[in-house]
Short mmCIF file of C-alpha atoms in Angstrom, two decimals:
data_model
loop_
_atom_site.label_atom_id
_atom_site.label_comp_id
_atom_site.label_asym_id
_atom_site.label_seq_id
_atom_site.Cartn_x
_atom_site.Cartn_y
_atom_site.Cartn_z
CA UNK A 481 -15.71 29.47 -5.42
CA UNK A 482 -19.61 28.93 -4.40
CA UNK A 483 -19.05 26.85 -1.12
CA UNK A 484 -19.95 23.33 -1.39
CA UNK A 485 -22.59 21.85 0.27
CA UNK A 486 -23.37 18.32 1.52
CA UNK A 487 -25.68 15.83 1.05
CA UNK A 488 -28.03 17.21 3.32
CA UNK A 489 -28.14 20.50 1.64
CA UNK A 490 -25.76 21.86 5.19
CA UNK A 491 -22.62 23.69 3.75
CA UNK A 492 -19.39 22.68 4.18
CA UNK A 493 -17.35 25.03 7.11
CA UNK A 494 -14.10 25.60 4.98
CA UNK A 495 -14.58 26.97 1.19
CA UNK A 496 -11.76 25.07 0.27
CA UNK A 497 -13.39 21.71 0.24
CA UNK A 498 -16.08 20.11 -1.64
CA UNK A 499 -17.95 16.94 0.25
CA UNK A 500 -19.89 14.18 0.16
CA UNK A 501 -19.92 12.64 3.34
CA UNK A 502 -20.34 8.87 2.88
CA UNK A 503 -19.57 5.62 1.17
CA UNK A 504 -20.99 3.58 -1.62
CA UNK A 505 -21.24 -0.15 -1.16
CA UNK A 506 -20.05 -2.74 -3.31
CA UNK A 507 -16.92 -4.83 -4.66
CA UNK A 508 -15.38 -4.33 -8.46
CA UNK A 509 -18.41 -2.20 -8.83
CA UNK A 510 -18.60 0.64 -11.53
CA UNK A 511 -19.63 3.27 -9.43
CA UNK A 512 -20.02 6.75 -10.39
CA UNK A 513 -19.81 10.37 -8.33
CA UNK A 514 -20.14 14.14 -7.94
CA UNK A 515 -19.20 16.22 -5.32
CA UNK A 516 -20.78 18.94 -6.90
CA UNK A 517 -24.10 18.44 -9.07
CA UNK A 518 -23.44 18.32 -12.51
CA UNK A 519 -19.65 18.14 -12.29
CA UNK A 520 -20.17 14.55 -13.83
CA UNK A 521 -20.80 14.11 -17.65
CA UNK A 522 -23.43 12.21 -18.53
CA UNK A 523 -23.66 10.05 -21.99
CA UNK A 524 -20.02 10.00 -22.46
CA UNK A 525 -16.51 10.31 -20.31
CA UNK A 526 -14.69 13.07 -22.20
CA UNK A 527 -17.39 15.70 -23.56
CA UNK A 528 -15.91 19.08 -25.23
CA UNK A 529 -16.14 21.18 -22.41
CA UNK A 530 -16.79 19.95 -19.47
CA UNK A 531 -18.83 21.52 -16.57
CA UNK A 532 -18.00 24.04 -13.59
CA UNK A 533 -14.54 24.59 -15.74
CA UNK A 534 -13.38 21.03 -15.35
CA UNK A 535 -10.65 18.75 -16.67
CA UNK A 536 -11.26 15.65 -18.13
CA UNK A 537 -8.53 12.69 -17.58
CA UNK A 538 -8.03 8.31 -17.23
CA UNK A 539 -6.98 6.23 -14.74
CA UNK A 540 -5.82 3.23 -16.29
CA UNK A 541 -4.93 0.17 -13.54
CA UNK A 542 -4.80 -2.74 -16.25
CA UNK A 543 -4.01 -2.36 -19.75
CA UNK A 544 -6.64 -0.89 -22.23
CA UNK A 545 -6.94 -4.35 -24.14
CA UNK A 546 -7.09 -6.78 -20.53
CA UNK A 547 -10.20 -8.81 -20.70
CA UNK A 548 -13.18 -7.20 -19.49
CA UNK A 549 -12.95 -9.34 -16.14
CA UNK A 550 -9.79 -7.59 -15.29
CA UNK A 551 -10.89 -4.23 -16.73
CA UNK A 552 -10.20 -1.04 -15.02
CA UNK A 553 -10.30 2.22 -14.86
CA UNK A 554 -11.79 5.11 -13.93
CA UNK A 555 -12.98 8.68 -15.05
CA UNK A 556 -11.95 11.66 -13.52
CA UNK A 557 -12.91 14.97 -14.13
CA UNK A 558 -10.47 17.92 -11.78
CA UNK A 559 -10.07 21.71 -11.69
CA UNK A 560 -6.42 20.66 -13.12
CA UNK A 561 -5.13 17.62 -14.92
CA UNK A 562 -2.32 15.53 -13.54
CA UNK A 563 0.25 17.06 -15.43
CA UNK A 564 -0.32 19.91 -13.92
CA UNK A 565 0.02 17.79 -10.05
CA UNK A 566 4.01 16.71 -11.24
CA UNK A 567 7.49 19.02 -11.61
CA UNK A 568 11.03 18.78 -11.49
CA UNK A 569 11.41 15.58 -9.87
CA UNK A 570 14.55 14.85 -8.00
CA UNK A 571 15.39 12.01 -6.10
CA UNK A 572 15.34 11.44 -2.49
CA UNK A 573 16.05 8.77 0.27
CA UNK A 574 13.59 7.13 2.02
CA UNK A 575 16.26 4.52 3.62
CA UNK A 576 13.87 1.93 5.63
CA UNK A 577 11.48 1.38 2.50
CA UNK A 578 13.23 -1.11 0.72
CA UNK A 579 11.58 -2.77 -2.65
CA UNK A 580 12.23 -6.09 -3.97
CA UNK A 581 15.16 -7.75 -4.85
CA UNK A 582 16.77 -6.52 -2.12
CA UNK A 583 18.41 -9.66 -0.36
CA UNK A 584 21.10 -8.39 2.12
CA UNK A 585 24.59 -10.70 2.51
CA UNK A 586 24.91 -11.17 5.46
CA UNK A 587 21.28 -11.78 5.98
CA UNK A 588 18.91 -14.82 7.02
CA UNK A 589 15.80 -15.29 5.89
CA UNK A 590 16.01 -18.91 6.38
CA UNK A 591 14.29 -19.27 9.56
CA UNK A 592 11.52 -19.47 12.33
CA UNK A 593 10.41 -15.50 13.23
CA UNK A 594 8.73 -13.86 15.42
CA UNK A 595 9.27 -10.23 16.06
CA UNK A 596 8.04 -7.77 19.90
CA UNK A 597 5.71 -4.77 18.09
CA UNK A 598 8.34 -2.44 17.10
CA UNK A 599 8.13 1.21 19.50
CA UNK A 600 6.62 4.49 18.93
CA UNK A 601 9.40 6.73 18.30
CA UNK A 602 10.48 8.92 21.40
CA UNK A 603 11.26 12.38 19.60
CA UNK A 604 11.54 12.13 15.49
CA UNK A 605 8.27 12.97 13.65
CA UNK A 606 7.45 10.91 11.21
CA UNK A 607 4.07 11.38 8.51
CA UNK A 608 2.59 8.51 7.37
CA UNK A 609 4.88 7.58 4.45
CA UNK A 610 8.24 8.39 6.75
CA UNK A 611 7.27 5.76 9.07
CA UNK A 612 7.44 2.88 6.84
CA UNK A 613 9.73 0.39 7.89
CA UNK A 614 10.19 -2.89 5.65
CA UNK A 615 10.42 -6.12 7.06
CA UNK A 616 10.46 -8.58 4.31
CA UNK A 617 10.05 -8.35 0.47
CA UNK A 618 9.73 -10.80 -2.54
CA UNK A 619 10.06 -11.51 -6.05
CA UNK A 620 11.02 -8.71 -8.41
CA UNK A 621 8.49 -5.12 -8.79
CA UNK A 622 10.69 -4.81 -11.69
CA UNK A 623 8.92 -7.78 -13.44
CA UNK A 624 5.07 -6.78 -11.67
CA UNK A 625 5.43 -9.56 -9.38
CA UNK A 626 5.62 -10.01 -6.01
CA UNK A 627 5.34 -8.01 -2.44
CA UNK A 628 6.98 -6.08 0.25
CA UNK A 629 5.75 -6.07 4.25
CA UNK A 630 6.34 -3.14 6.35
CA UNK A 631 5.22 -1.80 9.69
CA UNK A 632 3.84 1.87 9.59
CA UNK A 633 4.96 4.22 12.54
CA UNK A 634 3.28 7.50 11.86
CA UNK A 635 2.51 11.02 14.93
CA UNK A 636 2.93 13.91 12.27
CA UNK A 637 -0.16 14.59 9.62
CA UNK A 638 0.90 14.66 6.11
CA UNK A 639 -0.22 18.53 5.50
CA UNK A 640 1.34 19.65 2.39
CA UNK A 641 2.47 16.11 1.66
CA UNK A 642 1.32 13.65 -0.91
CA UNK A 643 2.50 10.76 -2.02
CA UNK A 644 1.42 8.04 -5.09
CA UNK A 645 2.92 4.70 -5.65
CA UNK A 646 3.50 3.59 -9.15
CA UNK A 647 5.94 0.22 -8.24
CA UNK A 648 2.39 -1.31 -6.34
CA UNK A 649 -1.01 -1.03 -4.35
CA UNK A 650 -1.05 -0.85 -0.93
CA UNK A 651 -3.41 -2.86 1.49
CA UNK A 652 -3.41 -1.11 4.96
CA UNK A 653 -4.06 -3.05 8.35
CA UNK A 654 -4.02 -0.48 11.27
CA UNK A 655 -3.31 -2.33 14.35
CA UNK A 656 -3.14 1.19 16.74
CA UNK A 657 -5.02 4.27 16.11
CA UNK A 658 -7.33 5.56 13.45
CA UNK A 659 -6.11 7.22 9.94
CA UNK A 660 -7.66 9.65 8.27
CA UNK A 661 -6.83 8.71 4.35
CA UNK A 662 -7.84 12.16 1.72
CA UNK A 663 -6.98 10.62 -2.06
CA UNK A 664 -8.26 11.92 -5.11
CA UNK A 665 -11.25 9.71 -4.87
CA UNK A 666 -12.84 10.91 -1.99
CA UNK A 667 -11.47 10.22 1.52
CA UNK A 668 -11.83 6.96 3.61
CA UNK A 669 -11.62 6.44 7.75
CA UNK A 670 -10.07 3.76 8.76
CA UNK A 671 -9.42 2.67 12.86
CA UNK A 672 -8.37 -1.04 13.62
CA UNK A 673 -9.89 -3.97 12.40
CA UNK A 674 -10.24 -2.55 9.05
CA UNK A 675 -8.80 -2.42 6.20
CA UNK A 676 -8.20 -0.34 3.06
CA UNK A 677 -6.61 -0.55 -0.30
CA UNK A 678 -5.70 2.15 -2.34
CA UNK A 679 -4.62 1.50 -5.68
CA UNK A 680 -1.12 1.92 -7.94
CA UNK A 681 -0.58 5.79 -8.43
CA UNK A 682 -3.49 7.00 -7.12
CA UNK A 683 -2.60 10.55 -5.09
CA UNK A 684 -3.22 10.68 -1.32
CA UNK A 685 -1.97 11.87 1.96
CA UNK A 686 -2.88 10.32 5.46
CA UNK A 687 -3.94 12.26 9.06
CA UNK A 688 -4.29 10.96 11.98
CA UNK A 689 -7.34 11.90 14.36
CA UNK A 690 -5.76 9.98 17.50
CA UNK A 691 -2.06 11.39 16.80
CA UNK A 692 -0.10 8.23 16.47
CA UNK A 693 -0.59 5.20 14.36
CA UNK A 694 0.95 1.11 14.36
CA UNK A 695 0.06 -0.77 11.52
CA UNK A 696 1.52 -3.03 8.83
CA UNK A 697 1.31 -2.46 5.18
CA UNK A 698 1.35 -5.12 2.33
CA UNK A 699 2.80 -3.64 -0.68
CA UNK A 700 1.38 -5.49 -3.93
CA UNK A 701 3.36 -6.03 -6.66
CA UNK A 702 1.31 -8.08 -9.45
CA UNK A 703 -1.92 -8.50 -10.14
CA UNK A 704 -4.44 -6.59 -7.83
CA UNK A 705 -6.20 -7.77 -5.14
CA UNK A 706 -9.42 -10.06 -5.68
CA UNK A 707 -12.42 -11.71 -3.73
CA UNK A 708 -11.20 -15.31 -4.30
CA UNK A 709 -12.89 -17.72 -5.71
CA UNK A 710 -15.58 -19.60 -3.55
CA UNK A 711 -16.04 -23.27 -5.29
CA UNK A 712 -18.32 -25.21 -3.41
CA UNK A 713 -19.21 -22.81 -0.96
CA UNK A 714 -21.53 -21.32 -3.26
CA UNK A 715 -22.07 -16.89 -3.70
CA UNK A 716 -22.44 -16.35 0.19
CA UNK A 717 -20.15 -15.83 3.60
CA UNK A 718 -16.27 -15.81 3.88
CA UNK A 719 -16.32 -11.55 2.64
CA UNK A 720 -19.34 -10.28 0.97
CA UNK A 721 -19.38 -7.95 -1.44
CA UNK A 722 -21.99 -5.73 -0.27
CA UNK A 723 -19.68 -4.92 3.04
CA UNK A 724 -16.73 -3.10 1.23
CA UNK A 725 -17.00 0.88 0.53
CA UNK A 726 -15.56 2.64 -2.00
CA UNK A 727 -15.64 6.87 -0.41
CA UNK A 728 -17.69 9.40 -2.82
CA UNK A 729 -16.00 12.10 -4.65
CA UNK A 730 -14.45 15.10 -2.13
CA UNK A 731 -11.59 17.47 -3.29
CA UNK A 732 -9.33 20.26 -1.90
CA UNK A 733 -9.22 23.46 -3.42
CA UNK A 734 -6.65 24.56 -2.46
CA UNK A 735 -4.01 27.37 -3.61
CA UNK A 736 -0.55 26.88 -1.98
CA UNK A 737 2.37 24.79 -2.23
CA UNK A 738 1.76 21.17 -2.07
CA UNK A 739 4.41 18.08 -2.12
CA UNK A 740 4.31 15.02 -4.08
CA UNK A 741 5.92 12.19 -3.60
CA UNK A 742 6.57 9.37 -6.59
CA UNK A 743 7.12 6.02 -5.61
CA UNK A 744 8.39 4.63 -9.05
CA UNK A 745 10.83 1.42 -9.59
CA UNK A 746 12.19 1.34 -5.85
CA UNK A 747 13.28 4.56 -6.22
CA UNK A 748 11.66 7.87 -4.48
CA UNK A 749 11.20 11.12 -6.44
CA UNK A 750 9.44 14.32 -4.74
CA UNK A 751 8.29 18.41 -6.49
CA UNK A 752 6.52 20.96 -5.08
CA UNK A 753 3.81 22.57 -6.73
CA UNK A 754 1.56 24.67 -6.34
CA UNK A 755 -1.54 23.74 -5.08
CA UNK A 756 -3.20 20.64 -3.77
CA UNK A 757 -3.65 17.18 -6.72
CA UNK A 758 -6.52 15.87 -4.98
CA UNK A 759 -9.23 18.39 -6.97
CA UNK A 760 -10.67 15.49 -8.37
CA UNK A 761 -14.93 16.68 -8.55
CA UNK A 762 -16.50 13.90 -10.00
CA UNK A 763 -15.13 10.55 -11.37
CA UNK A 764 -17.15 7.54 -12.38
CA UNK A 765 -15.17 4.00 -12.84
CA UNK A 766 -14.43 0.52 -11.25
CA UNK A 767 -10.64 1.57 -10.30
CA UNK A 768 -10.74 3.27 -6.48
CA UNK A 769 -9.84 3.03 -3.60
CA UNK A 770 -11.54 1.19 -0.86
CA UNK A 771 -11.99 -0.20 2.85
CA UNK A 772 -13.51 -2.98 4.72
CA UNK A 773 -14.43 -4.50 8.38
CA UNK A 774 -13.21 -7.26 9.11
CA UNK A 775 -15.60 -7.86 12.01
CA UNK A 776 -18.19 -8.36 9.49
CA UNK A 777 -15.76 -10.99 7.76
CA UNK A 778 -18.35 -14.65 8.00
CA UNK A 779 -15.89 -17.48 8.37
CA UNK A 780 -16.61 -21.08 7.42
CA UNK A 781 -15.47 -24.30 8.50
CA UNK A 782 -15.99 -27.85 9.57
CA UNK A 783 -19.23 -28.98 11.60
CA UNK A 784 -17.91 -32.24 12.32
CA UNK A 785 -14.05 -33.18 12.08
CA UNK A 786 -10.86 -32.38 10.82
CA UNK A 787 -9.46 -29.26 10.83
CA UNK A 788 -10.14 -27.26 7.45
CA UNK A 789 -7.17 -25.54 5.63
CA UNK A 790 -6.58 -21.97 6.22
CA UNK A 791 -7.76 -20.89 2.56
CA UNK A 792 -11.33 -21.09 4.05
CA UNK A 793 -10.03 -17.79 5.48
CA UNK A 794 -9.10 -15.67 2.83
CA UNK A 795 -10.64 -12.21 2.63
CA UNK A 796 -8.72 -11.19 -0.66
CA UNK A 797 -6.29 -12.55 -3.10
CA UNK A 798 -3.82 -10.95 -5.92
CA UNK A 799 -3.72 -14.03 -8.60
CA UNK A 800 -1.09 -14.86 -11.11
CA UNK A 801 -1.35 -16.63 -14.19
CA UNK A 802 -1.18 -20.33 -12.51
CA UNK A 803 -4.79 -21.32 -11.08
CA UNK A 804 -4.56 -21.44 -7.82
CA UNK A 805 -1.20 -20.04 -6.92
CA UNK A 806 -1.77 -16.60 -5.36
CA UNK A 807 1.10 -13.84 -5.62
CA UNK A 808 -0.42 -12.72 -2.03
CA UNK A 809 -3.47 -13.81 -0.30
CA UNK A 810 -4.46 -11.88 2.66
CA UNK A 811 -5.95 -13.99 5.37
CA UNK A 812 -7.20 -13.55 8.78
CA UNK A 813 -8.53 -15.59 11.75
CA UNK A 814 -10.93 -14.14 13.18
CA UNK A 815 -13.28 -14.84 16.55
CA UNK A 816 -15.70 -17.71 15.61
CA UNK A 817 -16.76 -21.54 17.59
CA UNK A 818 -14.89 -24.61 16.98
CA UNK A 819 -16.98 -27.82 17.51
CA UNK A 820 -15.22 -30.71 15.51
CA UNK A 821 -15.09 -34.05 17.35
CA UNK A 822 -12.00 -35.73 17.93
CA UNK A 823 -10.01 -33.53 16.49
CA UNK A 824 -7.00 -31.82 17.17
CA UNK A 825 -8.07 -28.09 16.94
CA UNK A 826 -5.56 -25.29 16.26
CA UNK A 827 -3.55 -24.91 13.27
CA UNK A 828 -1.22 -28.07 12.84
CA UNK A 829 2.55 -28.71 12.31
CA UNK A 830 3.53 -28.32 8.44
CA UNK A 831 5.88 -27.39 5.72
CA UNK A 832 4.29 -25.52 3.43
CA UNK A 833 5.48 -24.35 0.05
CA UNK A 834 3.95 -20.71 0.14
CA UNK A 835 5.65 -17.87 2.59
CA UNK A 836 3.63 -17.11 5.90
CA UNK A 837 3.64 -13.16 7.42
CA UNK A 838 1.80 -13.53 10.12
CA UNK A 839 0.31 -10.11 12.20
CA UNK A 840 -1.44 -9.65 15.24
CA UNK A 841 -4.00 -6.91 15.52
CA UNK A 842 -5.56 -7.93 18.92
CA UNK A 843 -6.31 -10.27 21.08
CA UNK A 844 -4.75 -14.22 21.60
CA UNK A 845 -3.60 -16.09 18.52
CA UNK A 846 -5.11 -20.04 19.76
CA UNK A 847 -1.34 -21.60 18.16
CA UNK A 848 0.69 -19.52 20.38
CA UNK A 849 -0.64 -17.91 23.55
CA UNK A 850 2.66 -16.31 24.65
CA UNK A 851 4.98 -14.11 23.01
CA UNK A 852 2.56 -13.36 19.83
CA UNK A 853 1.31 -10.15 21.01
CA UNK A 854 -0.60 -7.75 19.60
CA UNK A 855 1.35 -5.86 16.96
CA UNK A 856 4.03 -8.92 16.29
CA UNK A 857 4.60 -9.99 13.60
CA UNK A 858 5.73 -13.73 12.88
CA UNK A 859 7.50 -15.27 9.43
CA UNK A 860 7.70 -18.56 8.43
CA UNK A 861 8.66 -18.93 5.21
CA UNK A 862 8.46 -21.38 2.54
CA UNK A 863 9.14 -25.59 3.64
CA UNK A 864 9.98 -23.62 7.05
CA UNK A 865 7.88 -25.96 9.52
CA UNK A 866 6.02 -24.18 11.70
CA UNK A 867 3.03 -24.76 13.78
CA UNK A 868 1.04 -25.11 17.74
CA UNK A 869 3.90 -24.77 20.95
CA UNK A 870 4.34 -26.58 23.85
CA UNK A 871 1.45 -25.50 26.20
CA UNK A 872 -1.30 -24.92 23.16
CA UNK A 873 -0.25 -28.84 21.77
CA UNK A 874 -0.56 -30.20 25.39
CA UNK A 875 -3.57 -28.28 26.22
CA UNK A 876 -5.82 -29.06 22.67
CA UNK A 877 -5.16 -32.97 23.09
CA UNK A 878 -6.62 -32.81 25.97
CA UNK A 879 -9.50 -30.25 25.94
CA UNK A 880 -12.97 -31.47 26.09
CA UNK A 881 -14.80 -31.79 22.17
CA UNK A 882 -17.19 -29.20 23.27
CA UNK A 883 -17.74 -26.39 20.92
CA UNK A 884 -15.65 -23.63 21.94
CA UNK A 885 -15.90 -19.86 20.88
CA UNK A 886 -12.73 -18.08 20.37
CA UNK A 887 -13.55 -15.11 21.22
CA UNK A 888 -11.10 -11.32 21.61
CA UNK A 889 -8.69 -12.13 19.13
CA UNK A 890 -7.97 -11.10 14.86
CA UNK A 891 -5.13 -11.80 13.18
CA UNK A 892 -4.31 -11.86 10.00
CA UNK A 893 -0.90 -13.45 7.49
CA UNK A 894 0.03 -12.51 3.99
CA UNK A 895 1.26 -15.40 2.48
CA UNK A 896 2.69 -15.10 -0.88
CA UNK A 897 4.18 -17.87 -3.64
CA UNK A 898 8.02 -15.65 -3.34
CA UNK A 899 10.53 -16.64 -0.29
CA UNK A 900 10.34 -13.90 1.78
CA UNK A 901 13.22 -12.27 2.44
CA UNK A 902 14.14 -10.10 5.46
CA UNK A 903 15.55 -6.61 5.81
CA UNK A 904 18.46 -5.03 7.36
CA UNK A 905 15.80 -3.37 9.51
CA UNK A 906 13.83 -6.16 10.66
CA UNK A 907 16.99 -8.90 10.82
CA UNK A 908 18.89 -6.14 12.74
CA UNK A 909 16.70 -3.29 14.39
CA UNK A 910 13.39 -4.85 14.78
CA UNK A 911 12.94 -5.91 18.31
CA UNK A 912 13.67 -9.64 17.19
CA UNK A 913 12.81 -11.76 19.66
CA UNK A 914 15.69 -13.85 19.60
CA UNK A 915 14.33 -17.49 22.30
CA UNK A 916 11.34 -17.95 19.30
CA UNK A 917 12.44 -21.50 18.82
CA UNK A 918 12.38 -22.02 22.03
CA UNK A 919 8.05 -22.30 21.83
CA UNK A 920 9.05 -25.54 21.13
CA UNK A 921 11.68 -26.94 22.94
CA UNK A 922 9.07 -28.60 25.68
CA UNK A 923 7.43 -30.61 22.60
CA UNK A 924 8.73 -34.25 23.82
CA UNK A 925 9.14 -37.95 22.68
CA UNK A 926 5.27 -39.31 23.27
CA UNK A 927 6.08 -42.71 20.70
CA UNK A 928 7.04 -46.42 22.76
CA UNK A 929 6.17 -48.12 20.13
CA UNK A 930 3.02 -49.45 22.26
CA UNK A 931 -0.59 -49.28 20.56
CA UNK A 932 -3.41 -46.79 22.38
CA UNK A 933 -3.50 -43.33 22.65
CA UNK A 934 -1.18 -41.78 24.60
#
C-alpha cells in the first residue's frame, strides 16, 4: 500500500499503520475523520463503491428507532468488513472476571469493606484483559441493567490479541502506569488522572508504555454514560463538553494471525483470524470512544454554609427509566476550596439508597486520613451507615472557619442503584482490611443532657 502520511505530511515509520494523530473535542458530537484523504464518502453513507476499495458498515449503539437524543451509530469504512474478523469461536475462561448476577452463598456483601491496593504479580504475565479482577457485581447483564467493578493489573502488551465487550461499555480509570489503547476508531493515550470510555461492541487492544499498569474499571450493563443534567447550575462547570476528546482515525493494515476475544452474556469466546481487526480507515458518527482529563473538572459547592450533596461532583451518569435514579454515577472528589462557615466540612454520616464503591487514585481523602491509600478501594452498600473516621471527625469539629484548599487528592466513586455483591476474589483473595470498622471505634458519647456546644 502507499505509505500513509500524517496531518503535517510526514511519512510514518511503519507502513502498516495509517495515522493522523490527535483528538477531536466535544461530548456526543457527530464526528468525521479519515486517515487517508478521500476515504470518507461525502453526501451518502453507503455508496456503491467506496474509495480505496474499502467496505462500508454501521456500528449501532442504540436501537434504530431510539429517540434522537439517545440515537447512536457510526459508519466505518474499513479494509475488510467485520464479518471477516470473526471465525469459529470457542469458549475460554477468564476466571477472575465475573458478571452479574454473581451472588456467592458463603460471601457476606452486607458490611463496610476496605481493601489495600491489589499487588502486581511477581512473575505471572498478564495482559490488560487477563489482569481484570472483579470486585463487585450488581444487577443482571441479561436484563441490561447494573454493573461490575474491577481492578486491572497488566504487565504485558496485547500485541496480536484483540477484545470487544458485547455486554457493556467500559469506563477505565488508571491509577498507576499509562495505557495506549488502540481501537477501531483511533488511538487513545491514557494516563492516571484521565479516564476513557470504550463503547459496547468496539474492538480494541492495550499496550503499556511504562511496562505495567494498575487501575479500576466500571463495566456498565445499562444505558450508556452521558453528562448529568446541570439544573440550576446552568451551562458551565462540572465536566464541560469541550474537554472530552475522541481520537481521529487510525488503522492497522497487518496481514498475520491475530486473536479476537469476545465477552457475551458473561462468557468469553476466542477466535483466530488472518489480519488485524483495527482496519477502519475513516469513520463518521457519534458512537465512539473518548477520554477526559479529571483535572479539567470544575467543582461547584457551598460558599456560605453547609455541605452540599456529593452529586455535585458527578462527571458522568448512566441513567435509568426512573428520573434522577442512576444505573451508575461516576463521581470524583478533586482538589477544591472549602470555605463554608460554621459547617462540618467532610462528608457527613449517612445511609444511602445507592451503593458506593470508592477508589483512591492518589493523595489523601479528607474523610479517611489513614487507611484509604492510593490504589485502595472501599465499599459501602445500600443502607449501610458510613462516614468520617474518628480522627477526621475530631479535626473537622474544631478547625477554624478559614477557607482551606484540599490539595494533592483525587478519589472517585462508582455509585449504583443496585446492591453490589462481593466476588470470591474480593472476599477471599484481595487484600481486605479486616480492621476497617475499627476506624469508628473511637467515636465516643458526647451527649450529657445539658445545652451548649461540646
